[in-house]
Amino acid sequence: MSNVIPFSSRSKQRTPAASPAEEERAALAADLIALIDQVREVTGRVAVLPGPRLHVEQTAQHLLDAATDLESAADALTEGGEWVPF
């Protein structure tokens, strides 16, 4: 009797195919991340606009709030970061 356990090669192991729902979820998460990046970029551009300082600050704050909401949506979609689609 032998205590040797044969290991299977990694090439034989296959990752299960993603379901259509998982693929859609991954696409949505990627879109949310892209939107967050865009909102952050726009916020930086708003901060240097001429005009009444109060209006510029309010616009920037609204955009930051939108980014926070998008981050919350991505967090909920990925179950607090536990499910990573990519």
Short mmCIF file of C-alpha atoms in Angstrom, two decimals:
data_model
loop_
_atom_site.label_atom_id
_atom_site.label_comp_id
_atom_site.label_asym_id
_atom_site.label_seq_id
_atom_site.Cartn_x
_atom_site.Cartn_y
_atom_site.Cartn_z
CA MET A 1 0.00 0.00 0.00
CA SER A 2 1.29 3.44 -0.90
CA ASN A 3 0.72 6.82 0.74
CA VAL A 4 1.36 8.65 -2.54
CA ILE A 5 -1.52 10.70 -3.89
CA PRO A 6 -1.30 11.44 -7.60
CA PHE A 7 -1.88 15.09 -8.54
CA SER A 8 -3.84 15.94 -11.60
CA SER A 9 -2.34 18.42 -14.01
CA ARG A 10 -3.77 21.91 -14.19
CA SER A 11 -4.43 21.50 -17.88
CA LYS A 12 -7.03 18.85 -17.09
CA GLN A 13 -8.84 21.10 -14.63
CA ARG A 14 -11.49 23.28 -16.17
CA THR A 15 -13.20 26.29 -14.77
CA PRO A 16 -16.95 26.03 -15.06
CA ALA A 17 -18.52 28.09 -17.81
CA ALA A 18 -20.18 31.27 -16.63
CA SER A 19 -23.94 31.35 -16.86
CA PRO A 20 -25.60 34.09 -18.91
CA ALA A 21 -26.67 35.77 -15.66
CA GLU A 22 -23.08 35.79 -14.36
CA GLU A 23 -21.85 37.20 -17.67
CA GLU A 24 -24.45 39.97 -17.50
CA ARG A 25 -23.53 40.68 -13.91
CA ALA A 26 -19.85 40.94 -14.84
CA ALA A 27 -20.65 43.27 -17.74
CA LEU A 28 -22.76 45.46 -15.47
CA ALA A 29 -20.01 45.62 -12.85
CA ALA A 30 -17.48 46.61 -15.52
CA ASP A 31 -19.85 49.32 -16.79
CA LEU A 32 -20.33 50.69 -13.27
CA ILE A 33 -16.58 50.85 -12.74
CA ALA A 34 -16.17 52.70 -16.04
CA LEU A 35 -18.90 55.16 -15.02
CA ILE A 36 -17.23 55.80 -11.68
CA ASP A 37 -13.98 56.63 -13.46
CA GLN A 38 -15.79 58.97 -15.86
CA VAL A 39 -17.60 60.79 -13.06
CA ARG A 40 -14.33 61.29 -11.18
CA GLU A 41 -12.69 62.68 -14.32
CA VAL A 42 -15.59 65.06 -14.94
CA THR A 43 -15.50 66.20 -11.32
CA GLY A 44 -11.89 67.25 -11.76
CA ARG A 45 -12.78 69.20 -14.87
CA VAL A 46 -15.68 70.94 -13.12
CA ALA A 47 -13.45 72.08 -10.28
CA VAL A 48 -11.49 74.40 -12.57
CA LEU A 49 -14.49 76.01 -14.28
CA PRO A 50 -14.90 79.77 -14.06
CA GLY A 51 -18.01 81.19 -12.51
CA PRO A 52 -19.56 81.57 -9.10
CA ARG A 53 -17.54 79.44 -6.71
CA LEU A 54 -20.67 78.22 -4.93
CA HIS A 55 -22.16 76.83 -8.16
CA VAL A 56 -18.91 75.11 -9.09
CA GLU A 57 -18.61 73.59 -5.61
CA GLN A 58 -22.23 72.41 -5.66
CA THR A 59 -21.77 70.83 -9.08
CA ALA A 60 -18.61 69.06 -7.95
CA GLN A 61 -20.36 67.84 -4.79
CA HIS A 62 -23.28 66.45 -6.80
CA LEU A 63 -20.84 64.59 -9.01
CA LEU A 64 -18.99 63.21 -5.99
CA ASP A 65 -22.32 62.09 -4.54
CA ALA A 66 -23.12 60.36 -7.84
CA ALA A 67 -19.75 58.57 -7.75
CA THR A 68 -20.46 57.43 -4.20
CA ASP A 69 -23.86 56.09 -5.26
CA LEU A 70 -22.29 54.24 -8.19
CA GLU A 71 -19.70 52.75 -5.84
CA SER A 72 -22.51 51.58 -3.55
CA ALA A 73 -24.26 49.98 -6.52
CA ALA A 74 -21.07 48.19 -7.56
CA ASP A 75 -20.53 47.07 -3.97
CA ALA A 76 -24.07 45.68 -3.78
CA LEU A 77 -23.68 43.98 -7.16
CA THR A 78 -20.45 42.28 -6.11
CA GLU A 79 -21.80 41.41 -2.67
CA GLY A 80 -19.37 43.65 -0.81
CA GLY A 81 -16.46 42.71 -3.04
CA GLU A 82 -16.84 39.00 -2.29
CA TRP A 83 -17.81 38.24 -5.89
CA VAL A 84 -15.27 39.54 -8.36
CA PRO A 85 -16.41 39.23 -11.96
CA PHE A 86 -12.94 39.49 -13.53
#
